Structure formats: C-alpha cells, structure tokens
Amino acid sequence: MRRKLAAGNWKMNGLAASLSELDALTTAHADPKVDILICPPAPLISAAVVQAADHPLAIGGQDCHSAASGAHTGDISADMLRDAGASHVIVGHSERRTDHGETDDDVRAKTRAALEAGLIAVLCIGETLEEREAANTLEIIAGQLAGSVPDLVTAENLVIAYEPVWAIGTGKVPTLNQIGEVHDFIRTKLIQRFGDGVGNSMRILYGGSVKGSNAADIFAVSNVDGALVGGASLKAEDFSPIVSALESA
Ligand code: 13P
C-alpha cells in the first residue's frame, strides 16, 4: 500500500501572514489519513517548520542547488533546506526547467544532492502542449525519467510528480484516461528500472489545475497516489477539500 500524499507548492506566493493558512490546515486535518506537505517560498520555510511542529504537516523547499555549498549567489543547498527543518524538496518543476533552463542532467544532480542531504525529492516531469499534440507524450516522459532520476533512489526518498506543462495554472486538465495512461506508463518504467519492490512502492502524484471539484475523479485513476497542487494550495479552504478527497480515495 502506498501512503498517499497531498502536496502544495506555493511557488512565489505568500508572506509571513500567509502562514496562518497552515494553522487552518492542521486544525482541519488534525489526524490525516494521508501525508500532507506544503512547500512555501524559501524565506518562510523556517517559520513554517516552527508552525507545523507537533502537527502531521511536512514542510518542503521548491528547489535546491546540486552543490553542497559554494559561490552560487542566491541559490540554496539541500543541506540548508534540511537545516531549516524541511523534509522534502521539489526538483525539476517545469517552471524551473523553463525559467532557468534546467536540464534533465541538472535535475538529476539536484535530486542526488537532495537525497544525500536526507530530503525526500518530489521530482516533476511532464510534456508541453506541442509535445502532446505531436503524440510524443510517452516518449518525453520516458526521456525525463531516464535523464532526471538518479540510480540510487528508494520508494521512501523519491516521489514522482506528473505535471503536464499545459495543465499548470490553466484550468485545463487532461482526461482521466490521459492521466491514467501516463501514470501507468510511469509505473511500468519505474518497475523496469528499479524492480517490483521499489517500482511498485514509489508514489506518483498528478499536478496541474487540481481543485476540490476535480480531485476525487483524479484520485480514482489508477496509479495516482496524490497531487502536487499550486494555486489551490494557497488557501486552506481550497486545499482542505483536496486533502479530504484523497483521504476518501
Ligand atoms: P496549479 O495547481 O496552479 O495548476 O499548479 C500546479 C503546479 O505546478 C504544482 O507544482
């Protein structure tokens, strides 16, 4: 049985006042049947960790550098995230792949750094609209998995997030069949590479315009073990129904 995960990616949103949303979330889900993770912007991580202490709420970063330390102005190492109390980090988000030109090689190096620091990596993959329209989705997914995922992963320290780029922040969601096709494909690839044990136990999240209104349908799709949620994770009143839908799935 894979423990389900409801993850929120606040992206570049939120000030200190936004941390009150964490209180609302932990009040609404004091004893959740699923894992809950919030990844606030880096300046809020330490305060979020303090606020989440004694609650079943994990706090994560949104990116890390591949090096442990050094002359990389503005960057954050995995060790620093861990030191601040984070337990997870998102790597390879399409916004970083696009905005910062991150390649699969970069993402693999970041993932390795995250795992070495003792963090759980939430590794994002997904096709663009052009790639889907050219019927290249599965080829792109296979390439990203092969290129971005390092060898030494376990089902405990890596989570895959399938986020079609065209579904992020657009309100467009793939059909349930399309989601199922990609998630089943990812599962097959994980089993081929890491064997039945790890391949079957690693969690695969769906991300892209998940909302309270579509969450239950998405969570009923095979091999969907939770969600990575952007916009609808910013407010507890929006995220809580997604957590509840996952608990009932
Ligand atoms: P939205 O839920 O806002 O579409 O964002 C998804 C996402 O990119 C999460 O990482």
PDB file of C-alpha atoms and ligand atoms in Angstrom:
ATOM      1  CA  MET A   1       0.000   0.000   0.000  1.00  0.00           C
ATOM      2  CA  ARG A   2       1.404   3.368  -0.983  1.00  0.00           C
ATOM      3  CA  ARG A   3       0.734   6.128   1.536  1.00  0.00           C
ATOM      4  CA  LYS A   4      -0.984   8.922  -0.359  1.00  0.00           C
ATOM      5  CA  LEU A   5       0.453  12.446  -0.449  1.00  0.00           C
ATOM      6  CA  ALA A   6      -1.307  15.792  -0.809  1.00  0.00           C
ATOM      7  CA  ALA A   7       1.409  18.327  -1.622  1.00  0.00           C
ATOM      8  CA  GLY A   8       1.066  22.082  -2.012  1.00  0.00           C
ATOM      9  CA  ASN A   9       3.526  24.184  -3.988  1.00  0.00           C
ATOM     10  CA  TRP A  10       3.082  27.829  -3.097  1.00  0.00           C
ATOM     11  CA  LYS A  11       5.526  28.894  -5.825  1.00  0.00           C
ATOM     12  CA  MET A  12       6.433  32.606  -5.468  1.00  0.00           C
ATOM     13  CA  ASN A  13       3.380  33.395  -3.371  1.00  0.00           C
ATOM     14  CA  GLY A  14       2.977  34.129   0.293  1.00  0.00           C
ATOM     15  CA  LEU A  15       4.251  36.430   3.026  1.00  0.00           C
ATOM     16  CA  ALA A  16       4.537  35.764   6.741  1.00  0.00           C
ATOM     17  CA  ALA A  17       0.824  36.437   7.153  1.00  0.00           C
ATOM     18  CA  SER A  18       0.079  33.511   4.837  1.00  0.00           C
ATOM     19  CA  LEU A  19       1.378  31.084   7.462  1.00  0.00           C
ATOM     20  CA  SER A  20      -1.977  31.343   9.211  1.00  0.00           C
ATOM     21  CA  GLU A  21      -3.199  29.047   6.421  1.00  0.00           C
ATOM     22  CA  LEU A  22      -1.066  26.299   7.957  1.00  0.00           C
ATOM     23  CA  ASP A  23      -2.946  26.647  11.237  1.00  0.00           C
ATOM     24  CA  ALA A  24      -6.244  26.371   9.410  1.00  0.00           C
ATOM     25  CA  LEU A  25      -4.967  23.301   7.571  1.00  0.00           C
ATOM     26  CA  THR A  26      -3.718  21.496  10.668  1.00  0.00           C
ATOM     27  CA  THR A  27      -6.925  22.314  12.503  1.00  0.00           C
ATOM     28  CA  ALA A  28      -8.991  20.845   9.677  1.00  0.00           C
ATOM     29  CA  HIS A  29      -6.736  17.764   9.405  1.00  0.00           C
ATOM     30  CA  ALA A  30      -5.523  17.047  12.913  1.00  0.00           C
ATOM     31  CA  ASP A  31      -5.226  13.295  12.264  1.00  0.00           C
ATOM     32  CA  PRO A  32      -4.982  12.895   8.497  1.00  0.00           C
ATOM     33  CA  LYS A  33      -5.084   9.522   6.759  1.00  0.00           C
ATOM     34  CA  VAL A  34      -2.664  10.837   4.115  1.00  0.00           C
ATOM     35  CA  ASP A  35       0.657  12.672   4.164  1.00  0.00           C
ATOM     36  CA  ILE A  36       0.364  16.442   3.801  1.00  0.00           C
ATOM     37  CA  LEU A  37       3.220  18.611   2.530  1.00  0.00           C
ATOM     38  CA  ILE A  38       3.415  22.346   1.971  1.00  0.00           C
ATOM     39  CA  CYS A  39       6.327  23.916   0.066  1.00  0.00           C
ATOM     40  CA  PRO A  40       6.304  27.658   0.830  1.00  0.00           C
ATOM     41  CA  PRO A  41       8.806  30.123  -0.622  1.00  0.00           C
ATOM     42  CA  ALA A  42      12.263  29.764   0.940  1.00  0.00           C
ATOM     43  CA  PRO A  43      12.079  32.793   3.300  1.00  0.00           C
ATOM     44  CA  LEU A  44       9.048  31.230   5.011  1.00  0.00           C
ATOM     45  CA  ILE A  45      10.422  27.727   5.499  1.00  0.00           C
ATOM     46  CA  SER A  46      11.886  28.168   8.986  1.00  0.00           C
ATOM     47  CA  ALA A  47       8.775  29.850  10.327  1.00  0.00           C
ATOM     48  CA  ALA A  48       6.577  27.252   8.624  1.00  0.00           C
ATOM     49  CA  VAL A  49       8.580  24.461  10.267  1.00  0.00           C
ATOM     50  CA  VAL A  50       8.054  26.044  13.684  1.00  0.00           C
ATOM     51  CA  GLN A  51       4.369  26.431  12.997  1.00  0.00           C
ATOM     52  CA  ALA A  52       3.998  22.854  11.748  1.00  0.00           C
ATOM     53  CA  ALA A  53       5.860  21.362  14.713  1.00  0.00           C
ATOM     54  CA  ASP A  54       3.683  18.849  16.596  1.00  0.00           C
ATOM     55  CA  HIS A  55       1.346  18.611  13.605  1.00  0.00           C
ATOM     56  CA  PRO A  56       1.235  15.998  10.850  1.00  0.00           C
ATOM     57  CA  LEU A  57       2.318  18.542   8.270  1.00  0.00           C
ATOM     58  CA  ALA A  58       5.618  18.329   6.389  1.00  0.00           C
ATOM     59  CA  ILE A  59       7.384  21.418   5.049  1.00  0.00           C
ATOM     60  CA  GLY A  60       9.498  21.412   1.909  1.00  0.00           C
ATOM     61  CA  GLY A  61      11.544  23.623  -0.387  1.00  0.00           C
ATOM     62  CA  GLN A  62      10.762  24.318  -4.030  1.00  0.00           C
ATOM     63  CA  ASP A  63      14.269  23.853  -5.443  1.00  0.00           C
ATOM     64  CA  CYS A  64      17.831  23.232  -4.332  1.00  0.00           C
ATOM     65  CA  HIS A  65      21.281  23.593  -5.842  1.00  0.00           C
ATOM     66  CA  SER A  66      23.212  20.485  -6.809  1.00  0.00           C
ATOM     67  CA  ALA A  67      26.281  21.550  -4.808  1.00  0.00           C
ATOM     68  CA  ALA A  68      26.514  21.334  -1.023  1.00  0.00           C
ATOM     69  CA  SER A  69      27.914  24.887  -0.726  1.00  0.00           C
ATOM     70  CA  GLY A  70      29.927  27.415  -2.672  1.00  0.00           C
ATOM     71  CA  ALA A  71      29.913  30.581  -4.717  1.00  0.00           C
ATOM     72  CA  HIS A  72      26.354  30.423  -6.077  1.00  0.00           C
ATOM     73  CA  THR A  73      24.742  33.726  -5.175  1.00  0.00           C
ATOM     74  CA  GLY A  74      21.058  33.437  -4.487  1.00  0.00           C
ATOM     75  CA  ASP A  75      20.953  29.648  -4.521  1.00  0.00           C
ATOM     76  CA  ILE A  76      20.033  27.323  -1.681  1.00  0.00           C
ATOM     77  CA  SER A  77      21.610  23.945  -0.958  1.00  0.00           C
ATOM     78  CA  ALA A  78      19.754  20.841   0.095  1.00  0.00           C
ATOM     79  CA  ASP A  79      21.676  20.895   3.383  1.00  0.00           C
ATOM     80  CA  MET A  80      20.376  24.399   4.057  1.00  0.00           C
ATOM     81  CA  LEU A  81      16.801  23.261   3.499  1.00  0.00           C
ATOM     82  CA  ARG A  82      17.327  20.314   5.816  1.00  0.00           C
ATOM     83  CA  ASP A  83      18.969  22.591   8.377  1.00  0.00           C
ATOM     84  CA  ALA A  84      15.937  24.883   8.230  1.00  0.00           C
ATOM     85  CA  GLY A  85      13.753  21.885   9.079  1.00  0.00           C
ATOM     86  CA  ALA A  86      12.441  20.975   5.638  1.00  0.00           C
ATOM     87  CA  SER A  87      11.897  17.287   4.954  1.00  0.00           C
ATOM     88  CA  HIS A  88      11.136  17.479   1.223  1.00  0.00           C
ATOM     89  CA  VAL A  89      12.172  19.458  -1.829  1.00  0.00           C
ATOM     90  CA  ILE A  90      10.568  19.839  -5.237  1.00  0.00           C
ATOM     91  CA  VAL A  91      13.053  19.366  -8.079  1.00  0.00           C
ATOM     92  CA  GLY A  92      12.677  19.753 -11.818  1.00  0.00           C
ATOM     93  CA  HIS A  93       9.466  21.755 -11.784  1.00  0.00           C
ATOM     94  CA  SER A  94       8.622  22.824 -15.333  1.00  0.00           C
ATOM     95  CA  GLU A  95       8.758  26.467 -14.267  1.00  0.00           C
ATOM     96  CA  ARG A  96      12.410  25.947 -13.293  1.00  0.00           C
ATOM     97  CA  ARG A  97      13.090  23.945 -16.422  1.00  0.00           C
ATOM     98  CA  THR A  98      11.627  26.847 -18.452  1.00  0.00           C
ATOM     99  CA  ASP A  99      12.620  29.942 -16.444  1.00  0.00           C
ATOM    100  CA  HIS A 100      16.101  28.732 -15.502  1.00  0.00           C
ATOM    101  CA  GLY A 101      16.914  26.381 -18.363  1.00  0.00           C
ATOM    102  CA  GLU A 102      17.249  23.364 -16.080  1.00  0.00           C
ATOM    103  CA  THR A 103      18.056  20.197 -17.987  1.00  0.00           C
ATOM    104  CA  ASP A 104      17.485  16.576 -17.033  1.00  0.00           C
ATOM    105  CA  ASP A 105      21.161  16.425 -16.050  1.00  0.00           C
ATOM    106  CA  ASP A 106      20.685  19.406 -13.718  1.00  0.00           C
ATOM    107  CA  VAL A 107      17.583  17.851 -12.207  1.00  0.00           C
ATOM    108  CA  ARG A 108      19.338  14.527 -11.656  1.00  0.00           C
ATOM    109  CA  ALA A 109      22.228  16.309  -9.890  1.00  0.00           C
ATOM    110  CA  LYS A 110      19.798  18.287  -7.721  1.00  0.00           C
ATOM    111  CA  THR A 111      17.884  15.137  -6.873  1.00  0.00           C
ATOM    112  CA  ARG A 112      21.075  13.380  -5.859  1.00  0.00           C
ATOM    113  CA  ALA A 113      22.027  16.348  -3.661  1.00  0.00           C
ATOM    114  CA  ALA A 114      18.589  16.291  -2.050  1.00  0.00           C
ATOM    115  CA  LEU A 115      18.793  12.585  -1.262  1.00  0.00           C
ATOM    116  CA  GLU A 116      22.332  12.911   0.101  1.00  0.00           C
ATOM    117  CA  ALA A 117      21.090  15.672   2.423  1.00  0.00           C
ATOM    118  CA  GLY A 118      18.368  13.358   3.705  1.00  0.00           C
ATOM    119  CA  LEU A 119      15.497  15.094   1.964  1.00  0.00           C
ATOM    120  CA  ILE A 120      12.665  13.438   0.076  1.00  0.00           C
ATOM    121  CA  ALA A 121      12.706  14.696  -3.514  1.00  0.00           C
ATOM    122  CA  VAL A 122       9.454  15.401  -5.356  1.00  0.00           C
ATOM    123  CA  LEU A 123      10.659  15.179  -8.948  1.00  0.00           C
ATOM    124  CA  CYS A 124       8.480  16.779 -11.616  1.00  0.00           C
ATOM    125  CA  ILE A 125       8.137  15.622 -15.203  1.00  0.00           C
ATOM    126  CA  GLY A 126       5.611  16.465 -17.905  1.00  0.00           C
ATOM    127  CA  GLU A 127       5.074  17.227 -21.541  1.00  0.00           C
ATOM    128  CA  THR A 128       4.303  20.546 -23.233  1.00  0.00           C
ATOM    129  CA  LEU A 129       1.191  21.056 -25.337  1.00  0.00           C
ATOM    130  CA  GLU A 130       3.232  20.815 -28.547  1.00  0.00           C
ATOM    131  CA  GLU A 131       4.694  17.522 -27.396  1.00  0.00           C
ATOM    132  CA  ARG A 132       1.266  16.119 -26.568  1.00  0.00           C
ATOM    133  CA  GLU A 133      -0.228  17.299 -29.853  1.00  0.00           C
ATOM    134  CA  ALA A 134       2.649  15.647 -31.690  1.00  0.00           C
ATOM    135  CA  ALA A 135       1.784  12.390 -29.842  1.00  0.00           C
ATOM    136  CA  ASN A 136       5.195  12.431 -28.135  1.00  0.00           C
ATOM    137  CA  THR A 137       3.984  12.415 -24.526  1.00  0.00           C
ATOM    138  CA  LEU A 138       5.164   8.956 -23.516  1.00  0.00           C
ATOM    139  CA  GLU A 139       8.496   9.396 -25.270  1.00  0.00           C
ATOM    140  CA  ILE A 140       9.063  12.693 -23.401  1.00  0.00           C
ATOM    141  CA  ILE A 141       8.084  11.127 -20.091  1.00  0.00           C
ATOM    142  CA  ALA A 142      10.410   8.171 -20.687  1.00  0.00           C
ATOM    143  CA  GLY A 143      13.273  10.528 -21.538  1.00  0.00           C
ATOM    144  CA  GLN A 144      12.709  12.714 -18.476  1.00  0.00           C
ATOM    145  CA  LEU A 145      12.512   9.693 -16.182  1.00  0.00           C
ATOM    146  CA  ALA A 146      15.679   8.197 -17.637  1.00  0.00           C
ATOM    147  CA  GLY A 147      17.540  11.513 -17.540  1.00  0.00           C
ATOM    148  CA  SER A 148      16.306  13.106 -14.308  1.00  0.00           C
ATOM    149  CA  VAL A 149      16.039  10.199 -11.879  1.00  0.00           C
ATOM    150  CA  PRO A 150      19.364   9.120 -10.372  1.00  0.00           C
ATOM    151  CA  ASP A 151      20.121   5.456  -9.768  1.00  0.00           C
ATOM    152  CA  LEU A 152      20.248   5.345  -6.005  1.00  0.00           C
ATOM    153  CA  VAL A 153      16.630   6.087  -5.152  1.00  0.00           C
ATOM    154  CA  THR A 154      14.218   4.311  -2.869  1.00  0.00           C
ATOM    155  CA  ALA A 155      10.456   4.366  -2.614  1.00  0.00           C
ATOM    156  CA  GLU A 156      10.885   6.414   0.549  1.00  0.00           C
ATOM    157  CA  ASN A 157      13.159   9.160  -0.737  1.00  0.00           C
ATOM    158  CA  LEU A 158      11.671   9.867  -4.154  1.00  0.00           C
ATOM    159  CA  VAL A 159       8.207  10.885  -5.286  1.00  0.00           C
ATOM    160  CA  ILE A 160       7.413  11.397  -8.974  1.00  0.00           C
ATOM    161  CA  ALA A 161       5.021  14.220  -9.911  1.00  0.00           C
ATOM    162  CA  TYR A 162       3.487  14.072 -13.373  1.00  0.00           C
ATOM    163  CA  GLU A 163       2.615  17.647 -14.296  1.00  0.00           C
ATOM    164  CA  PRO A 164       1.616  18.261 -17.919  1.00  0.00           C
ATOM    165  CA  VAL A 165       3.004  21.744 -18.577  1.00  0.00           C
ATOM    166  CA  TRP A 166      -0.171  22.799 -20.403  1.00  0.00           C
ATOM    167  CA  ALA A 167      -2.311  21.923 -17.387  1.00  0.00           C
ATOM    168  CA  ILE A 168      -0.384  24.069 -14.904  1.00  0.00           C
ATOM    169  CA  GLY A 169      -2.295  27.156 -13.868  1.00  0.00           C
ATOM    170  CA  THR A 170      -4.527  26.972 -16.933  1.00  0.00           C
ATOM    171  CA  GLY A 171      -7.651  25.271 -15.613  1.00  0.00           C
ATOM    172  CA  LYS A 172      -7.143  22.650 -18.338  1.00  0.00           C
ATOM    173  CA  VAL A 173      -6.918  19.105 -17.070  1.00  0.00           C
ATOM    174  CA  PRO A 174      -6.131  16.000 -19.127  1.00  0.00           C
ATOM    175  CA  THR A 175      -8.915  13.459 -19.440  1.00  0.00           C
ATOM    176  CA  LEU A 176      -8.887  10.776 -16.781  1.00  0.00           C
ATOM    177  CA  ASN A 177      -7.822   8.296 -19.470  1.00  0.00           C
ATOM    178  CA  GLN A 178      -4.863  10.501 -20.391  1.00  0.00           C
ATOM    179  CA  ILE A 179      -3.814  10.792 -16.734  1.00  0.00           C
ATOM    180  CA  GLY A 180      -4.166   7.034 -16.269  1.00  0.00           C
ATOM    181  CA  GLU A 181      -2.175   6.270 -19.402  1.00  0.00           C
ATOM    182  CA  VAL A 182       0.788   8.369 -18.245  1.00  0.00           C
ATOM    183  CA  HIS A 183       0.680   7.187 -14.623  1.00  0.00           C
ATOM    184  CA  ASP A 184       0.502   3.523 -15.686  1.00  0.00           C
ATOM    185  CA  PHE A 185       3.404   4.169 -18.064  1.00  0.00           C
ATOM    186  CA  ILE A 186       5.472   5.786 -15.295  1.00  0.00           C
ATOM    187  CA  ARG A 187       4.728   2.825 -13.013  1.00  0.00           C
ATOM    188  CA  THR A 188       5.886   0.388 -15.694  1.00  0.00           C
ATOM    189  CA  LYS A 189       9.086   2.342 -16.269  1.00  0.00           C
ATOM    190  CA  LEU A 190       9.835   2.509 -12.522  1.00  0.00           C
ATOM    191  CA  ILE A 191       9.344  -1.257 -12.187  1.00  0.00           C
ATOM    192  CA  GLN A 192      11.558  -1.909 -15.238  1.00  0.00           C
ATOM    193  CA  ARG A 193      14.364   0.192 -13.812  1.00  0.00           C
ATOM    194  CA  PHE A 194      14.126  -0.356 -10.065  1.00  0.00           C
ATOM    195  CA  GLY A 195      12.384  -3.711  -9.791  1.00  0.00           C
ATOM    196  CA  ASP A 196       8.991  -4.698  -8.404  1.00  0.00           C
ATOM    197  CA  GLY A 197       9.635  -3.652  -4.814  1.00  0.00           C
ATOM    198  CA  VAL A 198      10.771  -0.080  -5.332  1.00  0.00           C
ATOM    199  CA  GLY A 199       8.855   0.396  -8.581  1.00  0.00           C
ATOM    200  CA  ASN A 200       5.533  -0.580  -7.065  1.00  0.00           C
ATOM    201  CA  SER A 201       6.063   1.347  -3.829  1.00  0.00           C
ATOM    202  CA  MET A 202       7.160   4.708  -5.223  1.00  0.00           C
ATOM    203  CA  ARG A 203       4.437   7.321  -5.191  1.00  0.00           C
ATOM    204  CA  ILE A 204       3.301   9.095  -8.354  1.00  0.00           C
ATOM    205  CA  LEU A 205       1.455  12.393  -7.949  1.00  0.00           C
ATOM    206  CA  TYR A 206      -0.608  14.210 -10.545  1.00  0.00           C
ATOM    207  CA  GLY A 207      -0.259  18.007 -10.800  1.00  0.00           C
ATOM    208  CA  GLY A 208      -1.927  20.646 -12.967  1.00  0.00           C
ATOM    209  CA  SER A 209      -5.141  22.526 -12.148  1.00  0.00           C
ATOM    210  CA  VAL A 210      -6.177  20.165  -9.358  1.00  0.00           C
ATOM    211  CA  LYS A 211      -9.113  21.628  -7.434  1.00  0.00           C
ATOM    212  CA  GLY A 212     -11.631  20.460  -4.883  1.00  0.00           C
ATOM    213  CA  SER A 213     -14.100  19.980  -7.718  1.00  0.00           C
ATOM    214  CA  ASN A 214     -11.979  17.570  -9.791  1.00  0.00           C
ATOM    215  CA  ALA A 215      -9.797  15.955  -7.116  1.00  0.00           C
ATOM    216  CA  ALA A 216     -11.976  12.926  -6.346  1.00  0.00           C
ATOM    217  CA  ASP A 217     -12.187  11.934 -10.027  1.00  0.00           C
ATOM    218  CA  ILE A 218      -8.425  12.298 -10.488  1.00  0.00           C
ATOM    219  CA  PHE A 219      -7.665  10.337  -7.300  1.00  0.00           C
ATOM    220  CA  ALA A 220      -9.790   7.438  -8.565  1.00  0.00           C
ATOM    221  CA  VAL A 221      -7.425   6.953 -11.531  1.00  0.00           C
ATOM    222  CA  SER A 222      -5.031   4.019 -11.282  1.00  0.00           C
ATOM    223  CA  ASN A 223      -1.535   4.801 -10.042  1.00  0.00           C
ATOM    224  CA  VAL A 224      -2.479   8.309  -8.891  1.00  0.00           C
ATOM    225  CA  ASP A 225      -1.135   8.436  -5.334  1.00  0.00           C
ATOM    226  CA  GLY A 226      -1.913  12.065  -4.627  1.00  0.00           C
ATOM    227  CA  ALA A 227      -1.467  15.520  -6.063  1.00  0.00           C
ATOM    228  CA  LEU A 228       1.008  18.362  -6.351  1.00  0.00           C
ATOM    229  CA  VAL A 229      -1.183  21.430  -6.148  1.00  0.00           C
ATOM    230  CA  GLY A 230      -0.282  25.023  -6.987  1.00  0.00           C
ATOM    231  CA  GLY A 231      -2.976  27.694  -6.877  1.00  0.00           C
ATOM    232  CA  ALA A 232      -5.454  25.673  -4.844  1.00  0.00           C
ATOM    233  CA  SER A 233      -2.871  25.045  -2.093  1.00  0.00           C
ATOM    234  CA  LEU A 234      -2.531  28.708  -1.111  1.00  0.00           C
ATOM    235  CA  LYS A 235      -5.689  28.827   0.972  1.00  0.00           C
ATOM    236  CA  ALA A 236      -6.605  26.145   3.467  1.00  0.00           C
ATOM    237  CA  GLU A 237     -10.247  26.413   2.422  1.00  0.00           C
ATOM    238  CA  ASP A 238      -9.250  25.386  -1.123  1.00  0.00           C
ATOM    239  CA  PHE A 239      -6.629  22.797  -0.214  1.00  0.00           C
ATOM    240  CA  SER A 240      -8.567  21.090   2.555  1.00  0.00           C
ATOM    241  CA  PRO A 241     -11.235  19.591   0.218  1.00  0.00           C
ATOM    242  CA  ILE A 242      -8.401  18.146  -1.898  1.00  0.00           C
ATOM    243  CA  VAL A 243      -6.870  16.541   1.193  1.00  0.00           C
ATOM    244  CA  SER A 244     -10.291  15.195   2.159  1.00  0.00           C
ATOM    245  CA  ALA A 245     -10.863  13.797  -1.337  1.00  0.00           C
ATOM    246  CA  LEU A 246      -7.524  11.996  -1.130  1.00  0.00           C
ATOM    247  CA  GLU A 247      -8.398  10.577   2.279  1.00  0.00           C
ATOM    248  CA  SER A 248     -11.608   9.146   0.827  1.00  0.00           C
ATOM    249  CA  ALA A 249      -9.973   7.783  -2.339  1.00  0.00           C
TER     250      ALA A 249
HETATM  251  P1  13P B   1      -1.673  24.632 -10.427  1.00  0.00           P
HETATM  252  O1  13P B   1      -2.304  23.670  -9.425  1.00  0.00           O
HETATM  253  O2  13P B   1      -1.799  26.047 -10.058  1.00  0.00           O
HETATM  254  O3  13P B   1      -2.112  24.307 -11.808  1.00  0.00           O
HETATM  255  O4  13P B   1      -0.082  24.323 -10.378  1.00  0.00           O
HETATM  256  C1  13P B   1       0.362  23.022 -10.443  1.00  0.00           C
HETATM  257  C2  13P B   1       1.799  23.015 -10.161  1.00  0.00           C
HETATM  258  O5  13P B   1       2.606  23.471 -10.939  1.00  0.00           O
HETATM  259  C3  13P B   1       2.229  22.455  -8.853  1.00  0.00           C
HETATM  260  O6  13P B   1       3.615  22.287  -8.812  1.00  0.00           O
END
